[in-house]
XYZ file of C-alpha atoms in Angstrom:
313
model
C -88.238 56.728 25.173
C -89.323 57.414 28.990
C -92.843 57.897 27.972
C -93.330 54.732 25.988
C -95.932 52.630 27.673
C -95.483 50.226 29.945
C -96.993 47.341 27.564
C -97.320 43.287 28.863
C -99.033 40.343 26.862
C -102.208 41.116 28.933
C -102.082 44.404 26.419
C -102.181 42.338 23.176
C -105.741 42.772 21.344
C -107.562 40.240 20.283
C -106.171 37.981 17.445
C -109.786 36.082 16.487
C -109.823 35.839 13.001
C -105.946 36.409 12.299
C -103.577 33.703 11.518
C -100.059 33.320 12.227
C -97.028 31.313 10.944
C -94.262 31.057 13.944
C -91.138 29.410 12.878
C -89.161 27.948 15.691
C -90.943 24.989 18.134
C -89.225 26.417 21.311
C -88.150 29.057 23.684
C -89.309 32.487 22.040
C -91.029 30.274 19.482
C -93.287 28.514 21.884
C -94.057 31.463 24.024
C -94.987 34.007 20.644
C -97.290 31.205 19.849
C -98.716 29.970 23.097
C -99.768 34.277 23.683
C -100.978 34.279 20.343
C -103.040 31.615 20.770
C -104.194 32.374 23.719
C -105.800 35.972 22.520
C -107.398 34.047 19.463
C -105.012 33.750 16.763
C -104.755 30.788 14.385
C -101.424 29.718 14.464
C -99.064 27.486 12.254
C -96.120 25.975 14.724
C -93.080 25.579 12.283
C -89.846 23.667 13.033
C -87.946 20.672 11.244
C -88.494 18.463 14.594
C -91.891 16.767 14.088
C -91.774 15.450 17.633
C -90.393 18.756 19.320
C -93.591 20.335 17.288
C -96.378 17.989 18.700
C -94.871 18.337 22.309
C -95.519 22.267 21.563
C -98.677 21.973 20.139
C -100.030 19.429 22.910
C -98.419 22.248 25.642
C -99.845 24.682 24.019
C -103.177 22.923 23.551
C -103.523 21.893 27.199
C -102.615 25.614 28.451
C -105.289 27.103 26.597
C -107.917 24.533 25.501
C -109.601 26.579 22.835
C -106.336 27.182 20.878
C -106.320 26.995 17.436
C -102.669 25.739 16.583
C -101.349 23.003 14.439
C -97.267 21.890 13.573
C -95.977 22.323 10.337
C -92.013 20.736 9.262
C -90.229 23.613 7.970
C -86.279 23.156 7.717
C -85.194 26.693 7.311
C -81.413 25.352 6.891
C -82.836 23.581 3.255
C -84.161 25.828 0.350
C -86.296 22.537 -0.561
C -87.950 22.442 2.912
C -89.473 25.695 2.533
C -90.206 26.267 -0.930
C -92.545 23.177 -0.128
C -94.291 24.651 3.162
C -94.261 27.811 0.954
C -96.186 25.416 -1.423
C -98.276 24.166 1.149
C -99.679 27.203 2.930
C -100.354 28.747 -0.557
C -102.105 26.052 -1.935
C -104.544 25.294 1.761
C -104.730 29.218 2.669
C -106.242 32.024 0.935
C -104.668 34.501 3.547
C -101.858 34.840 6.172
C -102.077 37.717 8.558
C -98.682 37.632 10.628
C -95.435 35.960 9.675
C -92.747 36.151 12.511
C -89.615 35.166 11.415
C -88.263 33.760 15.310
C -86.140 30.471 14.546
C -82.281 30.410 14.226
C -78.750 28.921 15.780
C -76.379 30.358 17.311
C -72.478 30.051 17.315
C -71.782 26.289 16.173
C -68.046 26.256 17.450
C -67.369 24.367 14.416
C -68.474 25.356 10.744
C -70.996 23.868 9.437
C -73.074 24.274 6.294
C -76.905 23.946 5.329
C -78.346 21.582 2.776
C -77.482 24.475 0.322
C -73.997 25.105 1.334
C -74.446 28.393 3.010
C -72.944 28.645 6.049
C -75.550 27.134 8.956
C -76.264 30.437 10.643
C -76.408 32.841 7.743
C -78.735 30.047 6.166
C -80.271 29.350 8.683
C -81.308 32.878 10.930
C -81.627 34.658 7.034
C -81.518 33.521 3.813
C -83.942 30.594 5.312
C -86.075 33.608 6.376
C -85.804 35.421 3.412
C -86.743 32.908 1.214
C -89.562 32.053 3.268
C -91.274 35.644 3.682
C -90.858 35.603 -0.374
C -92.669 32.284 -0.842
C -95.440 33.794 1.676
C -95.846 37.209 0.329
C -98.982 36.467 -1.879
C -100.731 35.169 0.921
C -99.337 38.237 2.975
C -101.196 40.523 0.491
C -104.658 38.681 0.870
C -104.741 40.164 4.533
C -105.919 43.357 5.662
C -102.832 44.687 7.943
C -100.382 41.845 7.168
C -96.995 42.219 9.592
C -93.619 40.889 9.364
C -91.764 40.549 12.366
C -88.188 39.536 12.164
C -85.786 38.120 15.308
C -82.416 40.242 15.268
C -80.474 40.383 18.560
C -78.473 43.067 20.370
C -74.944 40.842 19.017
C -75.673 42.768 15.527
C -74.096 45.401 16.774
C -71.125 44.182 16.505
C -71.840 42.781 13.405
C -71.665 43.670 9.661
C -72.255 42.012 5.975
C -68.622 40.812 4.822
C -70.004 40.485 1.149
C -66.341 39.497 0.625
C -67.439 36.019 2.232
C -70.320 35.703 3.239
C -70.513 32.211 3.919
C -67.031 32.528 6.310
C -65.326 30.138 4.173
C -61.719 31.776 4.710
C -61.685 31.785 8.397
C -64.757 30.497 10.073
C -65.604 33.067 13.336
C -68.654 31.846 14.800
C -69.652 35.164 16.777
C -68.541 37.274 13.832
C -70.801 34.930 11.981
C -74.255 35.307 14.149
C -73.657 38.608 14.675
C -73.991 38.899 10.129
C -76.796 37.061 10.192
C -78.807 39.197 12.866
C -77.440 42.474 11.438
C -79.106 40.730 8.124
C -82.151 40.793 9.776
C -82.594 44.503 10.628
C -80.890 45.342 7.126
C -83.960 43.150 5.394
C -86.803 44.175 7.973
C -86.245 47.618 7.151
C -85.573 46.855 3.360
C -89.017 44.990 3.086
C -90.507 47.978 4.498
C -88.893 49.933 2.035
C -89.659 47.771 -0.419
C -93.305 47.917 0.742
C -93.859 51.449 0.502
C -92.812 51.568 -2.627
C -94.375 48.819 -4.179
C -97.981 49.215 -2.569
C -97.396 45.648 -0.493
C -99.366 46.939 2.300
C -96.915 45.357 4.868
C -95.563 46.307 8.569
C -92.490 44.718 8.726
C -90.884 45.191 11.665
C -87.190 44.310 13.467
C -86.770 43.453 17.054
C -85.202 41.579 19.240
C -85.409 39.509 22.527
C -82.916 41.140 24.902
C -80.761 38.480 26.583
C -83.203 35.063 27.840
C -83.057 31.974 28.873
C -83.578 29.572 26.089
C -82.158 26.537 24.186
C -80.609 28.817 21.798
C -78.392 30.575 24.404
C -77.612 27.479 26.448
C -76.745 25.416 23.349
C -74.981 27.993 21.112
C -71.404 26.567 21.794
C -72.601 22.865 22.938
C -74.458 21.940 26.374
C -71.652 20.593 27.944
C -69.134 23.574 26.923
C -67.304 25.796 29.254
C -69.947 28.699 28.190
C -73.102 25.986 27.964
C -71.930 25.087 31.436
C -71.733 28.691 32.549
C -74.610 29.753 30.939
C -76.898 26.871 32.383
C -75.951 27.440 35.875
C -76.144 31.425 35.537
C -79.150 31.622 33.493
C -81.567 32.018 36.155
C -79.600 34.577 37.683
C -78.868 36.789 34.401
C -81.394 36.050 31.754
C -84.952 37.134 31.576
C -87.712 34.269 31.559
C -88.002 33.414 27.502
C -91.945 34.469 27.979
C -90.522 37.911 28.620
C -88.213 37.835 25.407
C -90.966 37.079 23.366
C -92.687 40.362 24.066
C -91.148 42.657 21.607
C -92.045 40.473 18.753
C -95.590 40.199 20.450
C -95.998 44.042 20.470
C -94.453 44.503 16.908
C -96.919 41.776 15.566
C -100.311 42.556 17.175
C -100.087 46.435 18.924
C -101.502 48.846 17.176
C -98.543 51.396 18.396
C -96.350 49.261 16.656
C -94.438 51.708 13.939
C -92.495 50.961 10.772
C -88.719 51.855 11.294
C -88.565 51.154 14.614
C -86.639 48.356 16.407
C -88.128 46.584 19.123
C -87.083 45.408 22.192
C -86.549 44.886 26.244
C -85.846 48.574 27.500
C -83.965 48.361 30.337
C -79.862 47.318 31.400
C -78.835 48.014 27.526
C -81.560 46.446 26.401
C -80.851 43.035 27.812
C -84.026 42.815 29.437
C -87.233 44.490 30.495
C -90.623 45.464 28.708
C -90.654 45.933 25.016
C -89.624 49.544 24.098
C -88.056 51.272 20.813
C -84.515 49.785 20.657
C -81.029 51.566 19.190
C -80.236 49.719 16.065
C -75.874 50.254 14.864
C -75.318 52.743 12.310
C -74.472 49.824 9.852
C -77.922 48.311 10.446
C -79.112 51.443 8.507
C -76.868 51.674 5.401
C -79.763 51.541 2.529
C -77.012 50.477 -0.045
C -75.611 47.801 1.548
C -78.880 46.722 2.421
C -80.197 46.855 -1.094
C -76.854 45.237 -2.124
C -78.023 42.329 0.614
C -81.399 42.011 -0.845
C -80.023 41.316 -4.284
C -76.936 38.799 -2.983
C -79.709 36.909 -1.294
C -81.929 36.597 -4.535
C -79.070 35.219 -6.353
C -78.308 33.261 -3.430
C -81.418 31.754 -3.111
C -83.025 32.105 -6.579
C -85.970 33.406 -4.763
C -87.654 36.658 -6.543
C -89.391 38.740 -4.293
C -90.750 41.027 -7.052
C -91.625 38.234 -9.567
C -93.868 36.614 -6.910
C -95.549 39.568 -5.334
C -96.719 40.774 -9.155
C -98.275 36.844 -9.417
């Protein structure tokens, strides 16, 4: 792990002629697109705040003038919401080159539940996710070296799937909660992969994860004005790496051409809480294949998405 390159956006290869769908308007969000962007990508903004997606896109725009960018509404906490931007990217694209799967919330003190019933964060950071990837596969295909990049976080490893209740319904833990739905996102990054191989998608789908930085998600997580929002908000400069620098590892893992399937991705240095993108350790239960198989199949119940029916057309 000593020898793995030093590696910096400045590293990232051209993008011009690849597109990109980014789901999440801020923080890691903004700053994945913004770099894409700026090294030539076409890029699709997604979010479920219109305005919060034109103040990106007109950022974005005046930071790099020749961007190619544009906001899409995509509620990844409503099924609905993104079966219809699955609709609408299939029916205006022919192709989709990089899908990273970046948008999520974290620790609601309070249960809540999406528009489909699922618990917000398991909705939200995954099955959201998972459905969307599905709905975007076909145009996935149509590229030549397609990537998925999934957002997990070093909190998975404390986590695990409690397919006993998975939407938290008997006792609602809200770090025991994230924690499920980031482990979720290792277990189905390396599952697609899986999946991949066997099936002849021709995808790199990749896990990784941002270290510890300093955005909305991690000063809102328990409410601005909580003891921890509080703490976090006046400590945050101090402890947290610049969001631009948690973006990294999904920048490597989509566009670097040492980027390798079964490898998690992230900031190498103080336990991985920040630094430059290196291999990461993911927790023994990130890599059971049966439970994540088991996942994979809970989910397309869940979300009456079929992954195989809509890669095979």
């Amino acid at each position: 792990m000593d020898k793995f390159p030093r590696w910096t956006a400045a590293q990232i290869p051209s993008q011009q002629g690849r597109s990109a769908v980014v789901t999440g308007t801020g923080g890691l969000g903004y700053e994945t697109a913004l770099e894409l962007a700026r090294h030539g990508a076409e890029v699709i903004l997604a979010g479920r705040n219109a305005a919060k997606g034109a103040e990106a896109v007109k950022r974005i725009s005046a930071s790099v003038p020749s961007a190619n960018i544009r906001f899409e509404v995509l509620d990844l906490a409503s099924l609905a919401s993104v079966q219809a931007f699955g609709t609408r990217m299939n029916t205006q694209r022919r192709s989709l080159d990089l899908l990273i799967n970046n948008a999520g919330v974290m620790t609601p003190p309070v249960r809540q539940v999406t528009a489909d019933g699922f618990e917000l964060q398991f909705g939200t950071n995954y099955l959201g996710h998972f459905a969307l990837t599905a709905y975007l596969m076909p145009l996935l295909r149509q590229a030549k070296e397609p990537r998925v990049v999934s957002l997990s976080s070093i909190a998975h490893r404390s986590g695990s799937i409690h397919f006993d209740d998975l939407q938290f319904e008997r006792r609602y833990h809200a770090g025991q909660s994230y924690a499920q739905s980031k482990i979720a996102m290792i277990m189905f990054a390396l599952e697609l992969q899986r999946r991949s191989d066997l099936g002849g998608w021709n995808l790199l789908s990749l896990p990784v994860h941002p270290g510890i930085s300093r955005t909305d998600l991690l000063l809102n997580g328990a409410g601005p004005n909580s003891a921890p929002g509080i703490l976090r908000r006046l400590l945050g400069p101090i402890l947290f790496q610049p969001a631009a620098q948690g973006a990294l590892p999904a920048l490597f893992a989509a566009t670097s051409p040492e980027a390798k399937a079964g490898i998690y991705y992230g900031p190498g240095r103080f336990s991985e809480t920040r630094g430059l993108p290196k291999p990461g350790k993911m927790a023994p239960q990130a890599l059971d294949r049966a439970a994540a198989s088991r996942l994979w199949e809970v989910s397309r119940q869940l979300t009456q998405v079929d992954f195989e029916a809509i890669v095979s057309g």
